[in-house]
Amino acid sequence: MDEISESKIIGVATRRIDGPLKVSGAAMYASDHSFPGLLYAWPVCATIAKGSVARLDTAEAGKMTGVAAIYHRANIGNLYRVPPAAGFSLIIDEKRPPFEDDVIRYYGQYIAVVVANTVEQARAAAERVKVTYNREKPDADSKMTGSPLTTDKPDEKSKRGDTAAALRSAKVKVDNVYSIPAETHNPIELHASVAVYDGQKFTLYETSQAVVNHRDVLAQVLGVPPEQVQVITRFLGSGFGGKLWPWPQSALAAACARNLNRPVKLVVSRQMMFQTVGHRPAIEQRIQLAAEPDGKLTALQQDYVNHTSILDDYDEGCGEVTPFMYSTPNLLVTGGLARRNVGNPTAMRGPGAVPGLFALESGMDELAVSLKMDPVQLRLNNEPEIDESLRIPFSSRHMKECLTTGAEKFGWANRTPEVGSMRRDGLTLGWGVAACSWLAARTEAEASVELRQDGTARVACGTQDIGGGTYTILAQIVSHETGIPVSKINVVLGDSALPSGPISGGSWVTASVTPAVLDAARNARKTLLLAAVKSDNSPFKGKKPDDLEFVDAMVRLKGQAQSAVPMSEILRIAKVSSVSGAGKSQGTFGAAKPEFSFHSYGAQFAEVTWQSEIARLRVSRVVTVIDAGRIINPRPAQNQIEGAVVMGVGMALFEETIYDSRSGAPINNNLADYVMAVNADTPQIDVTFLDYPDYKLNPLGVRGVGEIGLAGVAAAITSAVYHATGIRVRDLPVRIEDLLPMAKMSIA
Ligand code: MOS
């Protein structure tokens, strides 16, 4: 036990402080912002995926009612690329700013933008802009990676031992190819940019998971100093990685506002969401595993290819967790890119690890079948002592306990391994398991805390709450440190003008920002104690700050409860409205040689029911055990895992962006045809957190839970499908057609 373990607020399930604003409609999302004189922009999107614009005729559109301007390559004004930068700065998904040239590289690429008094007028006029193309045959279809794995020369991502020799001499071996189709992020909140320009400064209301990066990027793109750009994202209707880095609509809205000296709103339509704001690429992976008959791994090779766009190199990094998941003397991970005529892919929840673990954990299940070994036992038998790729210890790894606790909660001991051998209520049951991991890290962060005479506190940071609960946990941290109740703590986020805060990505925000807030709260306390000993009329006048402590929002002599004076009283005596403290914390990236291997871990157990008479497959139950360090607020943490599991059901059974090979267009570009898991598809979900603090990462021992819950779910489900039906689906999503050979339908 430590001071934090005994906290009355850290680790205690706490309602979201932003909940009332959200359910009452008072929370302002980007597109909710409106200003006098606001104009609406609607882009003209390319209807070919490869070629060039031969002619753009805006004459008719320009005369339509309400149209203020039509911008294109010839008249948009200067938009620049961002220079190369190190670390987590100046990141943009498409390095080419909109309208830079006349070349079309993907379907939906913006080629002009109409600005009008209403969104309907802008859209109507955009449809009347006549574009003549020089067409070429695009390289884009639903099987983006092609087959076999022949693309740009693959890179070696991780290597140890002699994998080729070990595979050649293997006693037991599995060798299979797994594929994942392109998946499109579909947050309910559409991407949107509202740009306000006052002749010098841009204020941009954005859908951003990283307001500070967005500011820095847009300053470069617009060619102005960062002080002349402010980016605001108070609330985000989720992002899943699609809103991490700026997309072209932001530059367009800002350029239109600059040109017209009027506020401009550009909301990306759902159709455009499938074209111009990223997606998880299609991925093909070959997994080769070799083992001794007792299940000890002797070799592991993973070769992956993901599609990227024509100009940008998006690497999905499917080997993210492979090198340290299991103990094996021989390992090789390679990755390659397949260049296609599509918009650039980007990070989608658990990039790299999530698709990587679908393949790796499917491979482990297939190996368990070959060995006739329990798949939980196979994983336990291959648990590494250290990170064998970096040859350093793990900071805190409880993978075995995830597996054994999950097995117990799920009732795994009752599993009979034979295919189709388990039944309940007339349904065939399938039980599958997968292990998972996700990287843990910290990025630099700054924050400020103010203690106010009215008895409240204010904590500010230029990070943002993307729906995961950041507002609430920062209030909890300040409450823990000061004794001020959460209800009296005002958390201010989502503004690039605040102290520089981290990206809400990588599941790093909690680990990154909490030390800075803790530091800021402690510095604010120092100033408060100084005010207590220095102010005339203070009962503590003349004492040393070291004689005092700050407990339950009161200043007192150490250990002397009867001497306590409320913070508000001290500040009133001192005649100041508030005292404040600044806090700062360092990142873990860029260390020359890391001392520890930082990751979160988990185990996913899935149950499917299979009704062969009507070929009906359902995911009925998921038990998930997560080792993600200390959990600051179990309530939203559980939400994160539950949401991720539902997303995993979608990944396994439904999600797939289909591209038309003739036009390169994503054709199921709407929420009716792009199928996602909904409430009716949601299994019973049992979430357990092991709650081992990881003090090597962070003074609070926290790691983060945004992505780990999705990792491994798809493999657990397809392994359960195999257990129920005997059919191993290696190409996601599982289609009912895949299972028809095992259906026993009588068709009259
Ligand atoms: Mo996450 S894909 O880093 O938003």
PDB file of C-alpha atoms in Angstrom, residues 311-416:
ATOM      1  CA  LEU A 311       2.209  10.021 -51.645  1.00  0.00           C
ATOM      2  CA  ASP A 312       2.334   8.987 -47.988  1.00  0.00           C
ATOM      3  CA  ASP A 313       3.862   5.960 -46.278  1.00  0.00           C
ATOM      4  CA  TYR A 314       1.461   4.694 -43.667  1.00  0.00           C
ATOM      5  CA  ASP A 315       2.956   1.632 -41.979  1.00  0.00           C
ATOM      6  CA  GLU A 316       0.434  -0.257 -39.852  1.00  0.00           C
ATOM      7  CA  GLY A 317       3.266  -1.720 -37.771  1.00  0.00           C
ATOM      8  CA  CYS A 318       1.604  -5.109 -37.316  1.00  0.00           C
ATOM      9  CA  GLY A 319       4.707  -6.401 -35.562  1.00  0.00           C
ATOM     10  CA  GLU A 320       4.189  -3.961 -32.700  1.00  0.00           C
ATOM     11  CA  VAL A 321       3.759  -6.601 -30.001  1.00  0.00           C
ATOM     12  CA  THR A 322       5.066  -9.735 -31.736  1.00  0.00           C
ATOM     13  CA  PRO A 323       8.719  -9.483 -30.631  1.00  0.00           C
ATOM     14  CA  PHE A 324       7.981  -9.605 -26.893  1.00  0.00           C
ATOM     15  CA  MET A 325       4.704 -11.526 -26.633  1.00  0.00           C
ATOM     16  CA  TYR A 326       6.224 -14.993 -26.368  1.00  0.00           C
ATOM     17  CA  SER A 327       9.513 -16.586 -25.535  1.00  0.00           C
ATOM     18  CA  THR A 328      11.203 -17.906 -28.649  1.00  0.00           C
ATOM     19  CA  PRO A 329      14.868 -18.026 -29.627  1.00  0.00           C
ATOM     20  CA  ASN A 330      14.157 -17.348 -33.299  1.00  0.00           C
ATOM     21  CA  LEU A 331      11.976 -14.520 -34.499  1.00  0.00           C
ATOM     22  CA  LEU A 332      11.551 -12.451 -37.613  1.00  0.00           C
ATOM     23  CA  VAL A 333       9.025  -9.722 -38.360  1.00  0.00           C
ATOM     24  CA  THR A 334       8.911  -8.080 -41.768  1.00  0.00           C
ATOM     25  CA  GLY A 335       6.591  -5.421 -43.108  1.00  0.00           C
ATOM     26  CA  GLY A 336       5.919  -3.951 -46.525  1.00  0.00           C
ATOM     27  CA  LEU A 337       3.675  -1.362 -48.110  1.00  0.00           C
ATOM     28  CA  ALA A 338       1.422  -1.711 -51.121  1.00  0.00           C
ATOM     29  CA  ARG A 339       0.866   1.648 -52.781  1.00  0.00           C
ATOM     30  CA  ARG A 340      -2.720   2.155 -53.904  1.00  0.00           C
ATOM     31  CA  ASN A 341      -4.990   4.898 -55.233  1.00  0.00           C
ATOM     32  CA  VAL A 342      -6.799   5.555 -51.965  1.00  0.00           C
ATOM     33  CA  GLY A 343      -6.791   8.303 -49.401  1.00  0.00           C
ATOM     34  CA  ASN A 344      -4.072   7.844 -46.830  1.00  0.00           C
ATOM     35  CA  PRO A 345      -4.741   5.246 -44.115  1.00  0.00           C
ATOM     36  CA  THR A 346      -4.126   6.268 -40.527  1.00  0.00           C
ATOM     37  CA  ALA A 347      -4.089   4.977 -36.983  1.00  0.00           C
ATOM     38  CA  MET A 348      -7.301   3.239 -35.948  1.00  0.00           C
ATOM     39  CA  ARG A 349      -7.765   2.070 -32.376  1.00  0.00           C
ATOM     40  CA  GLY A 350      -4.807  -0.144 -31.514  1.00  0.00           C
ATOM     41  CA  PRO A 351      -2.963   0.373 -34.809  1.00  0.00           C
ATOM     42  CA  GLY A 352      -0.487  -2.397 -35.496  1.00  0.00           C
ATOM     43  CA  ALA A 353      -1.157  -4.480 -32.419  1.00  0.00           C
ATOM     44  CA  VAL A 354      -4.858  -5.052 -33.113  1.00  0.00           C
ATOM     45  CA  PRO A 355      -4.476  -6.501 -36.620  1.00  0.00           C
ATOM     46  CA  GLY A 356      -1.132  -8.047 -35.655  1.00  0.00           C
ATOM     47  CA  LEU A 357      -2.719  -9.916 -32.770  1.00  0.00           C
ATOM     48  CA  PHE A 358      -5.574 -11.133 -34.944  1.00  0.00           C
ATOM     49  CA  ALA A 359      -2.978 -12.990 -36.993  1.00  0.00           C
ATOM     50  CA  LEU A 360      -0.564 -13.988 -34.230  1.00  0.00           C
ATOM     51  CA  GLU A 361      -3.241 -15.184 -31.813  1.00  0.00           C
ATOM     52  CA  SER A 362      -5.084 -17.038 -34.582  1.00  0.00           C
ATOM     53  CA  GLY A 363      -1.758 -18.705 -35.353  1.00  0.00           C
ATOM     54  CA  MET A 364      -1.307 -19.637 -31.691  1.00  0.00           C
ATOM     55  CA  ASP A 365      -4.772 -21.179 -31.650  1.00  0.00           C
ATOM     56  CA  GLU A 366      -4.010 -23.157 -34.804  1.00  0.00           C
ATOM     57  CA  LEU A 367      -0.776 -24.329 -33.225  1.00  0.00           C
ATOM     58  CA  ALA A 368      -2.662 -25.429 -30.103  1.00  0.00           C
ATOM     59  CA  VAL A 369      -5.004 -27.451 -32.328  1.00  0.00           C
ATOM     60  CA  SER A 370      -2.027 -29.058 -34.108  1.00  0.00           C
ATOM     61  CA  LEU A 371      -0.393 -29.871 -30.766  1.00  0.00           C
ATOM     62  CA  LYS A 372      -3.682 -31.051 -29.223  1.00  0.00           C
ATOM     63  CA  MET A 373      -2.862 -28.687 -26.393  1.00  0.00           C
ATOM     64  CA  ASP A 374      -5.121 -26.341 -24.479  1.00  0.00           C
ATOM     65  CA  PRO A 375      -4.667 -22.855 -25.995  1.00  0.00           C
ATOM     66  CA  VAL A 376      -4.424 -21.212 -22.553  1.00  0.00           C
ATOM     67  CA  GLN A 377      -1.739 -23.703 -21.542  1.00  0.00           C
ATOM     68  CA  LEU A 378       0.181 -23.128 -24.791  1.00  0.00           C
ATOM     69  CA  ARG A 379       0.394 -19.439 -23.963  1.00  0.00           C
ATOM     70  CA  LEU A 380       1.362 -20.042 -20.340  1.00  0.00           C
ATOM     71  CA  ASN A 381       4.118 -22.374 -21.556  1.00  0.00           C
ATOM     72  CA  ASN A 382       5.616 -19.636 -23.701  1.00  0.00           C
ATOM     73  CA  GLU A 383       5.551 -16.760 -21.249  1.00  0.00           C
ATOM     74  CA  PRO A 384       8.847 -14.847 -21.496  1.00  0.00           C
ATOM     75  CA  GLU A 385      10.892 -13.797 -18.457  1.00  0.00           C
ATOM     76  CA  ILE A 386      12.103 -10.606 -20.123  1.00  0.00           C
ATOM     77  CA  ASP A 387      11.478  -8.685 -23.329  1.00  0.00           C
ATOM     78  CA  GLU A 388      13.568 -10.991 -25.516  1.00  0.00           C
ATOM     79  CA  SER A 389      13.750  -8.519 -28.388  1.00  0.00           C
ATOM     80  CA  LEU A 390      15.196  -5.604 -26.418  1.00  0.00           C
ATOM     81  CA  ARG A 391      16.772  -7.827 -23.741  1.00  0.00           C
ATOM     82  CA  ILE A 392      15.401  -5.679 -20.953  1.00  0.00           C
ATOM     83  CA  PRO A 393      12.949  -6.439 -18.146  1.00  0.00           C
ATOM     84  CA  PHE A 394       9.260  -5.711 -18.388  1.00  0.00           C
ATOM     85  CA  SER A 395       8.181  -2.803 -16.197  1.00  0.00           C
ATOM     86  CA  SER A 396       5.182  -4.777 -14.926  1.00  0.00           C
ATOM     87  CA  ARG A 397       3.727  -7.764 -16.752  1.00  0.00           C
ATOM     88  CA  HIS A 398       0.971 -10.014 -15.430  1.00  0.00           C
ATOM     89  CA  MET A 399      -0.010 -11.856 -18.576  1.00  0.00           C
ATOM     90  CA  LYS A 400      -0.200 -15.223 -16.844  1.00  0.00           C
ATOM     91  CA  GLU A 401      -2.592 -13.860 -14.273  1.00  0.00           C
ATOM     92  CA  CYS A 402      -4.734 -12.337 -17.034  1.00  0.00           C
ATOM     93  CA  LEU A 403      -5.005 -15.790 -18.611  1.00  0.00           C
ATOM     94  CA  THR A 404      -5.628 -17.740 -15.419  1.00  0.00           C
ATOM     95  CA  THR A 405      -8.072 -15.211 -13.956  1.00  0.00           C
ATOM     96  CA  GLY A 406      -9.928 -15.036 -17.256  1.00  0.00           C
ATOM     97  CA  ALA A 407     -10.047 -18.827 -17.523  1.00  0.00           C
ATOM     98  CA  GLU A 408     -11.518 -19.029 -14.054  1.00  0.00           C
ATOM     99  CA  LYS A 409     -14.133 -16.331 -14.638  1.00  0.00           C
ATOM    100  CA  PHE A 410     -15.101 -17.798 -17.982  1.00  0.00           C
ATOM    101  CA  GLY A 411     -15.346 -21.375 -16.738  1.00  0.00           C
ATOM    102  CA  TRP A 412     -12.686 -22.515 -19.204  1.00  0.00           C
ATOM    103  CA  ALA A 413     -12.063 -25.738 -17.251  1.00  0.00           C
ATOM    104  CA  ASN A 414     -15.417 -26.991 -18.548  1.00  0.00           C
ATOM    105  CA  ARG A 415     -14.324 -26.680 -22.165  1.00  0.00           C
ATOM    106  CA  THR A 416     -14.162 -29.848 -24.208  1.00  0.00           C
TER     107      THR A 416
END
